[in-house]
Amino acid sequence: MSILVPGTDNPWKARIAFLAFAGGLLALPGLLGSPGDVRQWAEWLCYAMVAVGLDVAWGYGGMLALGQGLFFGLGAYAMGMHLSLEQVPDGSLPSFMSLYSDYTELPALWRPFQSFWASAAVAVLLPMVIAGLLGLLVFKRRIRGPFFAILTQATAVIFALVLIGNLKLTAGFNGLTGFTTIFGRNKYAPGTNRWLFQIAAVGLLVVLAVAMKVVRSRYGKLLVATRDSEDRVRFLGYDPALVKTVGFMIAAGMAGLAGAVAAPVFGIVSPGQFDYLPSILMVCWVAVGGRGTLWGAVLGALVVNWIRVTVSSSRPDDWLYLQGLLFVVVLAFMPGGVAGALRSWWAWLASAVAGRLGTRRTAMAPAVEPLGETA
Amino acid sequence: MKPVLEVCGVSVDFDGFRALDGVDLSVARGELRFLIGPNGAGKTTLVDCVTGLTRPTAGEVRFEGRSIDRLSEHQRVRTGIGRSFQTPTVFDSLTVVENLDLAESFRRSPLTMFLRRRRVTDGVATTLERVGLSAVADRPAGALSHGQKQWLEIGMLLVQGPKLLLLDEPVAGMSPQERLDTGALLHELAGGDQTLVVIEHDMAFLRRFARKVTVLHEGKVVSEGTVDEVQADPIVREVYLGRSRDARSGAVPSPVAEPVLEAVTGSIGETG
């Protein structure tokens, strides 16, 4: 409800929250101090981008995409290939290739990645194209729920296997590494981490702004409607397969962009980072943070990774158990995740205050949205 | 007059069970047609064949003279066939206005779908008035009463402006006043370019609002005509009273049959 235009959402609340978040994010490196921490946070911001995209597909669209590692990985490899070529003179082979292969000149697959813009475009567009084809194939056949989850999971596994199996082109299990210069900057120079953080922050803000725009649009409402009742959407004259495919493509594009930013932040791009296990963790971030709210997805990615690094630096063996426990506790007691819990707590507080003041204005706090079929 | 909807010899088999058996049905433009029949007669299956939820095993469905059997559900909606379901399905997590707006937006270009809805469109505002939901426009649909959800569902159909509306038990679960309102609305809608096909059990409702009735039984059309004609039809009596087939040859209906038929169909209406 809005005081501005009856019958529409008030966009200003979200806009102000967004600006506050942007300000806080850009000020963060000043508060962190150590360059290692700054780099660490830059990495988490990339995860948050993936989480936001996944939330669009899963939280809003009800598609439990268990293979986002594929799209994250495609983006990371696209940029990683560009960075590998940056380390050697124009036209010559990346260092691993002269070691593992008998190529005498750059393979055709690698040539486009000499250009930064081509690499960036591939990083975002290739995941979207693949998600589009996969989505049409799957959703037109009305495959959904756990079948979709398993299918996407399989794509991440296949991706990792293909990378490992093509040693000559991908450096196999070891992955692409040794990025001593990043877009012309010395990786070890002071300020490089901060600069990478800022790129990641801008990336996250862009992703978040696009996602907010999408979920508030008519299409966003249609996506939620499709999540709640696919058949009803069909009888409104929409093709749910297309609606879902677009949502899946948005998630894939965001994961691809996140990967492209993550490649220089990680400093290494290898198959293990994009396998099924990281893909499942991405879903955990969103679940813990609260699916169906974009802020929840960001919060989930940051909080879970913060706990991970904090715990595993002091007690490395305990993290896996703690992570499992965290996931179970959240699913059992906070189905709306941290964001959902905060929201209902806030609603309770508001109604308590309103009751105290004796106003008759009942707090119209939105109940936690009913979640999709893939609960 | 040229029929809007033609169902020609449609049969549907569900794993050996014959839900529809060579059904022929022709509905003229602007008509208000009621479909009745005992449970399992195939009424909903017939509607499903028209809307594409079920594919006929044999036969053909034609809308405005063209076969629509190859069209998918959403394509049929786009040609102008709208339907409601027995249990109202609205989108609980969206508001009433958002539900209606989404229904109205199905003809929008894909690109404008990515814009935010900035106001309540005239079509949505008119429909809100028409179905009496203006007061709860910004309420999530999940918070509505059963009757209100049914009205919202009808509103979502109306706002799309379909040429053919198929309503599956629109007054089930409604209060007597709501039934009267719905009946009046059906009469208001039918006529001109808009055609209605309504599945309904409630005999009192039929008597009051039905013009032409088609009776289905065991997947076949057994009778067609006005309410009085249909009620006087011995086969219909047999269908509803469940008498043996041999009795049909007797032809003369017993004088007690009429009130019994009334009672039987009336009770079906209440439970259904």
JSON list of C-alpha atoms in Angstrom, two decimals, chain A residues 178-369:
[
{"chain": "A", "resi": 178, "resn": "GLY", "atom": "CA", "xyz": [48.98, -16.92, -11.84]},
{"chain": "A", "resi": 179, "resn": "PHE", "atom": "CA", "xyz": [47.16, -13.66, -12.51]},
{"chain": "A", "resi": 180, "resn": "THR", "atom": "CA", "xyz": [49.93, -11.32, -11.40]},
{"chain": "A", "resi": 181, "resn": "THR", "atom": "CA", "xyz": [48.47, -8.40, -13.32]},
{"chain": "A", "resi": 182, "resn": "ILE", "atom": "CA", "xyz": [44.75, -7.70, -13.25]},
{"chain": "A", "resi": 183, "resn": "PHE", "atom": "CA", "xyz": [43.45, -5.42, -15.98]},
{"chain": "A", "resi": 184, "resn": "GLY", "atom": "CA", "xyz": [46.86, -3.73, -16.05]},
{"chain": "A", "resi": 185, "resn": "ARG", "atom": "CA", "xyz": [47.26, -3.44, -12.30]},
{"chain": "A", "resi": 186, "resn": "ASN", "atom": "CA", "xyz": [49.77, -5.30, -10.20]},
{"chain": "A", "resi": 187, "resn": "LYS", "atom": "CA", "xyz": [47.89, -7.79, -8.10]},
{"chain": "A", "resi": 188, "resn": "TYR", "atom": "CA", "xyz": [50.17, -7.20, -5.12]},
{"chain": "A", "resi": 189, "resn": "ALA", "atom": "CA", "xyz": [50.19, -3.41, -5.30]},
{"chain": "A", "resi": 190, "resn": "PRO", "atom": "CA", "xyz": [48.56, -1.64, -2.36]},
{"chain": "A", "resi": 191, "resn": "GLY", "atom": "CA", "xyz": [45.01, -0.65, -3.16]},
{"chain": "A", "resi": 192, "resn": "THR", "atom": "CA", "xyz": [44.37, -3.43, -5.69]},
{"chain": "A", "resi": 193, "resn": "ASN", "atom": "CA", "xyz": [42.18, -5.35, -3.26]},
{"chain": "A", "resi": 194, "resn": "ARG", "atom": "CA", "xyz": [40.25, -2.25, -2.46]},
{"chain": "A", "resi": 195, "resn": "TRP", "atom": "CA", "xyz": [39.79, -1.58, -6.15]},
{"chain": "A", "resi": 196, "resn": "LEU", "atom": "CA", "xyz": [38.52, -5.14, -6.67]},
{"chain": "A", "resi": 197, "resn": "PHE", "atom": "CA", "xyz": [36.17, -4.68, -3.73]},
{"chain": "A", "resi": 198, "resn": "GLN", "atom": "CA", "xyz": [34.73, -1.60, -5.36]},
{"chain": "A", "resi": 199, "resn": "ILE", "atom": "CA", "xyz": [34.18, -3.45, -8.63]},
{"chain": "A", "resi": 200, "resn": "ALA", "atom": "CA", "xyz": [32.41, -6.22, -6.73]},
{"chain": "A", "resi": 201, "resn": "ALA", "atom": "CA", "xyz": [30.36, -3.67, -4.77]},
{"chain": "A", "resi": 202, "resn": "VAL", "atom": "CA", "xyz": [29.24, -1.93, -7.95]},
{"chain": "A", "resi": 203, "resn": "GLY", "atom": "CA", "xyz": [28.49, -5.33, -9.48]},
{"chain": "A", "resi": 204, "resn": "LEU", "atom": "CA", "xyz": [26.33, -6.31, -6.50]},
{"chain": "A", "resi": 205, "resn": "LEU", "atom": "CA", "xyz": [24.52, -2.96, -6.56]},
{"chain": "A", "resi": 206, "resn": "VAL", "atom": "CA", "xyz": [23.78, -3.36, -10.27]},
{"chain": "A", "resi": 207, "resn": "VAL", "atom": "CA", "xyz": [22.56, -6.93, -9.77]},
{"chain": "A", "resi": 208, "resn": "LEU", "atom": "CA", "xyz": [20.45, -5.90, -6.81]},
{"chain": "A", "resi": 209, "resn": "ALA", "atom": "CA", "xyz": [18.95, -2.93, -8.65]},
{"chain": "A", "resi": 210, "resn": "VAL", "atom": "CA", "xyz": [18.07, -5.09, -11.65]},
{"chain": "A", "resi": 211, "resn": "ALA", "atom": "CA", "xyz": [16.60, -7.79, -9.42]},
{"chain": "A", "resi": 212, "resn": "MET", "atom": "CA", "xyz": [14.51, -5.24, -7.51]},
{"chain": "A", "resi": 213, "resn": "LYS", "atom": "CA", "xyz": [13.28, -3.81, -10.77]},
{"chain": "A", "resi": 214, "resn": "VAL", "atom": "CA", "xyz": [12.41, -7.30, -12.02]},
{"chain": "A", "resi": 215, "resn": "VAL", "atom": "CA", "xyz": [10.53, -8.49, -8.94]},
{"chain": "A", "resi": 216, "resn": "ARG", "atom": "CA", "xyz": [8.54, -5.26, -8.70]},
{"chain": "A", "resi": 217, "resn": "SER", "atom": "CA", "xyz": [7.56, -5.34, -12.36]},
{"chain": "A", "resi": 218, "resn": "ARG", "atom": "CA", "xyz": [4.48, -7.01, -13.74]},
{"chain": "A", "resi": 219, "resn": "TYR", "atom": "CA", "xyz": [6.76, -9.83, -14.85]},
{"chain": "A", "resi": 220, "resn": "GLY", "atom": "CA", "xyz": [7.88, -10.23, -11.22]},
{"chain": "A", "resi": 221, "resn": "LYS", "atom": "CA", "xyz": [4.28, -10.63, -10.11]},
{"chain": "A", "resi": 222, "resn": "LEU", "atom": "CA", "xyz": [3.76, -13.12, -12.92]},
{"chain": "A", "resi": 223, "resn": "LEU", "atom": "CA", "xyz": [6.80, -15.08, -11.74]},
{"chain": "A", "resi": 224, "resn": "VAL", "atom": "CA", "xyz": [5.36, -15.30, -8.21]},
{"chain": "A", "resi": 225, "resn": "ALA", "atom": "CA", "xyz": [1.99, -16.28, -9.68]},
{"chain": "A", "resi": 226, "resn": "THR", "atom": "CA", "xyz": [3.70, -19.02, -11.70]},
{"chain": "A", "resi": 227, "resn": "ARG", "atom": "CA", "xyz": [5.43, -20.26, -8.55]},
{"chain": "A", "resi": 228, "resn": "ASP", "atom": "CA", "xyz": [2.12, -20.46, -6.68]},
{"chain": "A", "resi": 229, "resn": "SER", "atom": "CA", "xyz": [-0.07, -21.94, -9.41]},
{"chain": "A", "resi": 230, "resn": "GLU", "atom": "CA", "xyz": [1.41, -22.76, -12.76]},
{"chain": "A", "resi": 231, "resn": "ASP", "atom": "CA", "xyz": [-1.87, -24.05, -14.17]},
{"chain": "A", "resi": 232, "resn": "ARG", "atom": "CA", "xyz": [-3.78, -20.93, -13.26]},
{"chain": "A", "resi": 233, "resn": "VAL", "atom": "CA", "xyz": [-1.17, -18.82, -15.04]},
{"chain": "A", "resi": 234, "resn": "ARG", "atom": "CA", "xyz": [-1.64, -20.98, -18.10]},
{"chain": "A", "resi": 235, "resn": "PHE", "atom": "CA", "xyz": [-5.37, -20.22, -18.03]},
{"chain": "A", "resi": 236, "resn": "LEU", "atom": "CA", "xyz": [-4.63, -16.51, -17.84]},
{"chain": "A", "resi": 237, "resn": "GLY", "atom": "CA", "xyz": [-3.09, -16.84, -21.29]},
{"chain": "A", "resi": 238, "resn": "TYR", "atom": "CA", "xyz": [0.58, -16.92, -20.34]},
{"chain": "A", "resi": 239, "resn": "ASP", "atom": "CA", "xyz": [3.02, -19.69, -21.11]},
{"chain": "A", "resi": 240, "resn": "PRO", "atom": "CA", "xyz": [4.53, -20.64, -17.74]},
{"chain": "A", "resi": 241, "resn": "ALA", "atom": "CA", "xyz": [7.45, -22.30, -19.52]},
{"chain": "A", "resi": 242, "resn": "LEU", "atom": "CA", "xyz": [8.50, -18.93, -20.94]},
{"chain": "A", "resi": 243, "resn": "VAL", "atom": "CA", "xyz": [7.94, -17.13, -17.64]},
{"chain": "A", "resi": 244, "resn": "LYS", "atom": "CA", "xyz": [10.15, -19.60, -15.82]},
{"chain": "A", "resi": 245, "resn": "THR", "atom": "CA", "xyz": [12.79, -19.71, -18.54]},
{"chain": "A", "resi": 246, "resn": "VAL", "atom": "CA", "xyz": [13.19, -15.94, -18.35]},
{"chain": "A", "resi": 247, "resn": "GLY", "atom": "CA", "xyz": [13.54, -16.13, -14.55]},
{"chain": "A", "resi": 248, "resn": "PHE", "atom": "CA", "xyz": [16.15, -18.87, -14.88]},
{"chain": "A", "resi": 249, "resn": "MET", "atom": "CA", "xyz": [18.03, -16.81, -17.49]},
{"chain": "A", "resi": 250, "resn": "ILE", "atom": "CA", "xyz": [18.11, -13.79, -15.18]},
{"chain": "A", "resi": 251, "resn": "ALA", "atom": "CA", "xyz": [19.54, -15.95, -12.41]},
{"chain": "A", "resi": 252, "resn": "ALA", "atom": "CA", "xyz": [22.12, -17.39, -14.81]},
{"chain": "A", "resi": 253, "resn": "GLY", "atom": "CA", "xyz": [23.18, -13.98, -16.11]},
{"chain": "A", "resi": 254, "resn": "MET", "atom": "CA", "xyz": [23.69, -12.71, -12.57]},
{"chain": "A", "resi": 255, "resn": "ALA", "atom": "CA", "xyz": [25.71, -15.77, -11.63]},
{"chain": "A", "resi": 256, "resn": "GLY", "atom": "CA", "xyz": [27.82, -15.26, -14.79]},
{"chain": "A", "resi": 257, "resn": "LEU", "atom": "CA", "xyz": [28.54, -11.64, -13.91]},
{"chain": "A", "resi": 258, "resn": "ALA", "atom": "CA", "xyz": [29.40, -12.70, -10.36]},
{"chain": "A", "resi": 259, "resn": "GLY", "atom": "CA", "xyz": [31.84, -15.26, -11.77]},
{"chain": "A", "resi": 260, "resn": "ALA", "atom": "CA", "xyz": [33.50, -12.68, -14.01]},
{"chain": "A", "resi": 261, "resn": "VAL", "atom": "CA", "xyz": [34.10, -10.41, -11.02]},
{"chain": "A", "resi": 262, "resn": "ALA", "atom": "CA", "xyz": [35.11, -13.32, -8.80]},
{"chain": "A", "resi": 263, "resn": "ALA", "atom": "CA", "xyz": [37.88, -14.56, -11.13]},
{"chain": "A", "resi": 264, "resn": "PRO", "atom": "CA", "xyz": [40.32, -11.71, -10.34]},
{"chain": "A", "resi": 265, "resn": "VAL", "atom": "CA", "xyz": [39.19, -11.66, -6.71]},
{"chain": "A", "resi": 266, "resn": "PHE", "atom": "CA", "xyz": [39.88, -15.39, -6.25]},
{"chain": "A", "resi": 267, "resn": "GLY", "atom": "CA", "xyz": [43.11, -15.17, -8.25]},
{"chain": "A", "resi": 268, "resn": "ILE", "atom": "CA", "xyz": [42.43, -18.74, -9.39]},
{"chain": "A", "resi": 269, "resn": "VAL", "atom": "CA", "xyz": [39.70, -20.41, -11.42]},
{"chain": "A", "resi": 270, "resn": "SER", "atom": "CA", "xyz": [39.43, -24.17, -11.03]},
{"chain": "A", "resi": 271, "resn": "PRO", "atom": "CA", "xyz": [36.68, -26.81, -11.49]},
{"chain": "A", "resi": 272, "resn": "GLY", "atom": "CA", "xyz": [36.30, -27.54, -7.77]},
{"chain": "A", "resi": 273, "resn": "GLN", "atom": "CA", "xyz": [34.95, -24.05, -7.20]},
{"chain": "A", "resi": 274, "resn": "PHE", "atom": "CA", "xyz": [31.96, -24.59, -9.47]},
{"chain": "A", "resi": 275, "resn": "ASP", "atom": "CA", "xyz": [31.12, -28.19, -8.80]},
{"chain": "A", "resi": 276, "resn": "TYR", "atom": "CA", "xyz": [27.91, -29.54, -7.26]},
{"chain": "A", "resi": 277, "resn": "LEU", "atom": "CA", "xyz": [29.04, -28.83, -3.69]},
{"chain": "A", "resi": 278, "resn": "PRO", "atom": "CA", "xyz": [29.45, -25.06, -4.10]},
{"chain": "A", "resi": 279, "resn": "SER", "atom": "CA", "xyz": [26.19, -25.09, -6.05]},
{"chain": "A", "resi": 280, "resn": "ILE", "atom": "CA", "xyz": [24.35, -26.58, -3.08]},
{"chain": "A", "resi": 281, "resn": "LEU", "atom": "CA", "xyz": [25.98, -24.08, -0.74]},
{"chain": "A", "resi": 282, "resn": "MET", "atom": "CA", "xyz": [24.59, -21.26, -2.85]},
{"chain": "A", "resi": 283, "resn": "VAL", "atom": "CA", "xyz": [21.10, -22.58, -2.20]},
{"chain": "A", "resi": 284, "resn": "CYS", "atom": "CA", "xyz": [21.92, -22.75, 1.52]},
{"chain": "A", "resi": 285, "resn": "TRP", "atom": "CA", "xyz": [22.87, -19.06, 1.59]},
{"chain": "A", "resi": 286, "resn": "VAL", "atom": "CA", "xyz": [19.52, -18.10, 0.13]},
{"chain": "A", "resi": 287, "resn": "ALA", "atom": "CA", "xyz": [17.62, -20.46, 2.43]},
{"chain": "A", "resi": 288, "resn": "VAL", "atom": "CA", "xyz": [19.40, -19.15, 5.53]},
{"chain": "A", "resi": 289, "resn": "GLY", "atom": "CA", "xyz": [19.02, -15.52, 4.52]},
{"chain": "A", "resi": 290, "resn": "GLY", "atom": "CA", "xyz": [15.40, -15.92, 3.50]},
{"chain": "A", "resi": 291, "resn": "ARG", "atom": "CA", "xyz": [14.17, -16.72, 0.04]},
{"chain": "A", "resi": 292, "resn": "GLY", "atom": "CA", "xyz": [11.60, -14.48, -1.48]},
{"chain": "A", "resi": 293, "resn": "THR", "atom": "CA", "xyz": [13.31, -11.36, -0.17]},
{"chain": "A", "resi": 294, "resn": "LEU", "atom": "CA", "xyz": [16.29, -9.98, -2.08]},
{"chain": "A", "resi": 295, "resn": "TRP", "atom": "CA", "xyz": [17.83, -8.48, 1.05]},
{"chain": "A", "resi": 296, "resn": "GLY", "atom": "CA", "xyz": [17.56, -11.89, 2.64]},
{"chain": "A", "resi": 297, "resn": "ALA", "atom": "CA", "xyz": [19.63, -13.42, -0.16]},
{"chain": "A", "resi": 298, "resn": "VAL", "atom": "CA", "xyz": [22.38, -10.80, 0.26]},
{"chain": "A", "resi": 299, "resn": "LEU", "atom": "CA", "xyz": [22.30, -11.20, 4.03]},
{"chain": "A", "resi": 300, "resn": "GLY", "atom": "CA", "xyz": [22.44, -14.99, 3.75]},
{"chain": "A", "resi": 301, "resn": "ALA", "atom": "CA", "xyz": [25.49, -15.00, 1.46]},
{"chain": "A", "resi": 302, "resn": "LEU", "atom": "CA", "xyz": [27.36, -12.53, 3.67]},
{"chain": "A", "resi": 303, "resn": "VAL", "atom": "CA", "xyz": [26.42, -14.01, 7.05]},
{"chain": "A", "resi": 304, "resn": "VAL", "atom": "CA", "xyz": [26.96, -17.68, 6.19]},
{"chain": "A", "resi": 305, "resn": "ASN", "atom": "CA", "xyz": [30.34, -16.94, 4.61]},
{"chain": "A", "resi": 306, "resn": "TRP", "atom": "CA", "xyz": [31.34, -14.69, 7.49]},
{"chain": "A", "resi": 307, "resn": "ILE", "atom": "CA", "xyz": [30.53, -17.45, 9.96]},
{"chain": "A", "resi": 308, "resn": "ARG", "atom": "CA", "xyz": [32.34, -19.97, 7.77]},
{"chain": "A", "resi": 309, "resn": "VAL", "atom": "CA", "xyz": [35.56, -17.98, 7.66]},
{"chain": "A", "resi": 310, "resn": "THR", "atom": "CA", "xyz": [35.38, -17.02, 11.32]},
{"chain": "A", "resi": 311, "resn": "VAL", "atom": "CA", "xyz": [34.75, -20.55, 12.52]},
{"chain": "A", "resi": 312, "resn": "SER", "atom": "CA", "xyz": [37.01, -22.39, 10.13]},
{"chain": "A", "resi": 313, "resn": "SER", "atom": "CA", "xyz": [39.98, -20.12, 10.88]},
{"chain": "A", "resi": 314, "resn": "SER", "atom": "CA", "xyz": [39.89, -21.14, 14.56]},
{"chain": "A", "resi": 315, "resn": "ARG", "atom": "CA", "xyz": [38.28, -24.60, 14.44]},
{"chain": "A", "resi": 316, "resn": "PRO", "atom": "CA", "xyz": [38.50, -25.87, 10.86]},
{"chain": "A", "resi": 317, "resn": "ASP", "atom": "CA", "xyz": [37.02, -29.27, 11.67]},
{"chain": "A", "resi": 318, "resn": "ASP", "atom": "CA", "xyz": [33.84, -27.94, 13.18]},
{"chain": "A", "resi": 319, "resn": "TRP", "atom": "CA", "xyz": [32.62, -25.84, 10.29]},
{"chain": "A", "resi": 320, "resn": "LEU", "atom": "CA", "xyz": [30.96, -28.63, 8.33]},
{"chain": "A", "resi": 321, "resn": "TYR", "atom": "CA", "xyz": [28.93, -29.70, 11.34]},
{"chain": "A", "resi": 322, "resn": "LEU", "atom": "CA", "xyz": [28.03, -26.15, 12.21]},
{"chain": "A", "resi": 323, "resn": "GLN", "atom": "CA", "xyz": [26.95, -25.50, 8.64]},
{"chain": "A", "resi": 324, "resn": "GLY", "atom": "CA", "xyz": [24.68, -28.52, 8.65]},
{"chain": "A", "resi": 325, "resn": "LEU", "atom": "CA", "xyz": [23.26, -27.49, 12.00]},
{"chain": "A", "resi": 326, "resn": "LEU", "atom": "CA", "xyz": [22.68, -23.94, 10.81]},
{"chain": "A", "resi": 327, "resn": "PHE", "atom": "CA", "xyz": [20.84, -25.15, 7.76]},
{"chain": "A", "resi": 328, "resn": "VAL", "atom": "CA", "xyz": [18.64, -27.57, 9.70]},
{"chain": "A", "resi": 329, "resn": "VAL", "atom": "CA", "xyz": [17.84, -25.04, 12.42]},
{"chain": "A", "resi": 330, "resn": "VAL", "atom": "CA", "xyz": [16.89, -22.40, 9.89]},
{"chain": "A", "resi": 331, "resn": "LEU", "atom": "CA", "xyz": [14.71, -24.76, 7.86]},
{"chain": "A", "resi": 332, "resn": "ALA", "atom": "CA", "xyz": [13.02, -26.14, 10.99]},
{"chain": "A", "resi": 333, "resn": "PHE", "atom": "CA", "xyz": [12.46, -22.96, 12.96]},
{"chain": "A", "resi": 334, "resn": "MET", "atom": "CA", "xyz": [12.75, -20.09, 10.50]},
{"chain": "A", "resi": 335, "resn": "PRO", "atom": "CA", "xyz": [11.20, -21.15, 7.19]},
{"chain": "A", "resi": 336, "resn": "GLY", "atom": "CA", "xyz": [11.43, -17.54, 6.03]},
{"chain": "A", "resi": 337, "resn": "GLY", "atom": "CA", "xyz": [15.13, -17.45, 6.88]},
{"chain": "A", "resi": 338, "resn": "VAL", "atom": "CA", "xyz": [16.82, -14.68, 8.83]},
{"chain": "A", "resi": 339, "resn": "ALA", "atom": "CA", "xyz": [15.03, -11.99, 6.81]},
{"chain": "A", "resi": 340, "resn": "GLY", "atom": "CA", "xyz": [11.65, -13.63, 7.45]},
{"chain": "A", "resi": 341, "resn": "ALA", "atom": "CA", "xyz": [12.38, -13.90, 11.18]},
{"chain": "A", "resi": 342, "resn": "LEU", "atom": "CA", "xyz": [13.47, -10.26, 11.33]},
{"chain": "A", "resi": 343, "resn": "ARG", "atom": "CA", "xyz": [10.38, -9.21, 9.46]},
{"chain": "A", "resi": 344, "resn": "SER", "atom": "CA", "xyz": [7.90, -11.01, 11.69]},
{"chain": "A", "resi": 345, "resn": "TRP", "atom": "CA", "xyz": [9.82, -9.79, 14.74]},
{"chain": "A", "resi": 346, "resn": "TRP", "atom": "CA", "xyz": [9.53, -6.26, 13.40]},
{"chain": "A", "resi": 347, "resn": "ALA", "atom": "CA", "xyz": [5.81, -6.74, 12.71]},
{"chain": "A", "resi": 348, "resn": "TRP", "atom": "CA", "xyz": [5.33, -8.01, 16.26]},
{"chain": "A", "resi": 349, "resn": "LEU", "atom": "CA", "xyz": [7.22, -5.01, 17.64]},
{"chain": "A", "resi": 350, "resn": "ALA", "atom": "CA", "xyz": [5.23, -2.58, 15.51]},
{"chain": "A", "resi": 351, "resn": "SER", "atom": "CA", "xyz": [1.90, -4.04, 16.57]},
{"chain": "A", "resi": 352, "resn": "ALA", "atom": "CA", "xyz": [3.01, -4.06, 20.20]},
{"chain": "A", "resi": 353, "resn": "VAL", "atom": "CA", "xyz": [3.97, -0.38, 19.97]},
{"chain": "A", "resi": 354, "resn": "ALA", "atom": "CA", "xyz": [0.75, 0.43, 18.13]},
{"chain": "A", "resi": 355, "resn": "GLY", "atom": "CA", "xyz": [-1.21, -1.40, 20.85]},
{"chain": "A", "resi": 356, "resn": "ARG", "atom": "CA", "xyz": [0.60, 0.62, 23.52]},
{"chain": "A", "resi": 357, "resn": "LEU", "atom": "CA", "xyz": [-0.19, 3.91, 21.85]},
{"chain": "A", "resi": 358, "resn": "GLY", "atom": "CA", "xyz": [-3.81, 2.88, 21.66]},
{"chain": "A", "resi": 359, "resn": "THR", "atom": "CA", "xyz": [-4.04, 3.68, 17.98]},
{"chain": "A", "resi": 360, "resn": "ARG", "atom": "CA", "xyz": [-6.54, 1.70, 16.03]},
{"chain": "A", "resi": 361, "resn": "ARG", "atom": "CA", "xyz": [-4.16, 1.37, 13.16]},
{"chain": "A", "resi": 362, "resn": "THR", "atom": "CA", "xyz": [-3.34, -2.29, 13.02]},
{"chain": "A", "resi": 363, "resn": "ALA", "atom": "CA", "xyz": [0.09, -3.06, 11.71]},
{"chain": "A", "resi": 364, "resn": "MET", "atom": "CA", "xyz": [-0.47, -4.39, 8.23]},
{"chain": "A", "resi": 365, "resn": "ALA", "atom": "CA", "xyz": [2.79, -6.26, 8.29]},
{"chain": "A", "resi": 366, "resn": "PRO", "atom": "CA", "xyz": [2.90, -8.63, 5.38]},
{"chain": "A", "resi": 367, "resn": "ALA", "atom": "CA", "xyz": [2.88, -12.21, 6.48]},
{"chain": "A", "resi": 368, "resn": "VAL", "atom": "CA", "xyz": [5.75, -14.33, 5.27]},
{"chain": "A", "resi": 369, "resn": "GLU", "atom": "CA", "xyz": [4.97, -15.18, 1.69]}
]
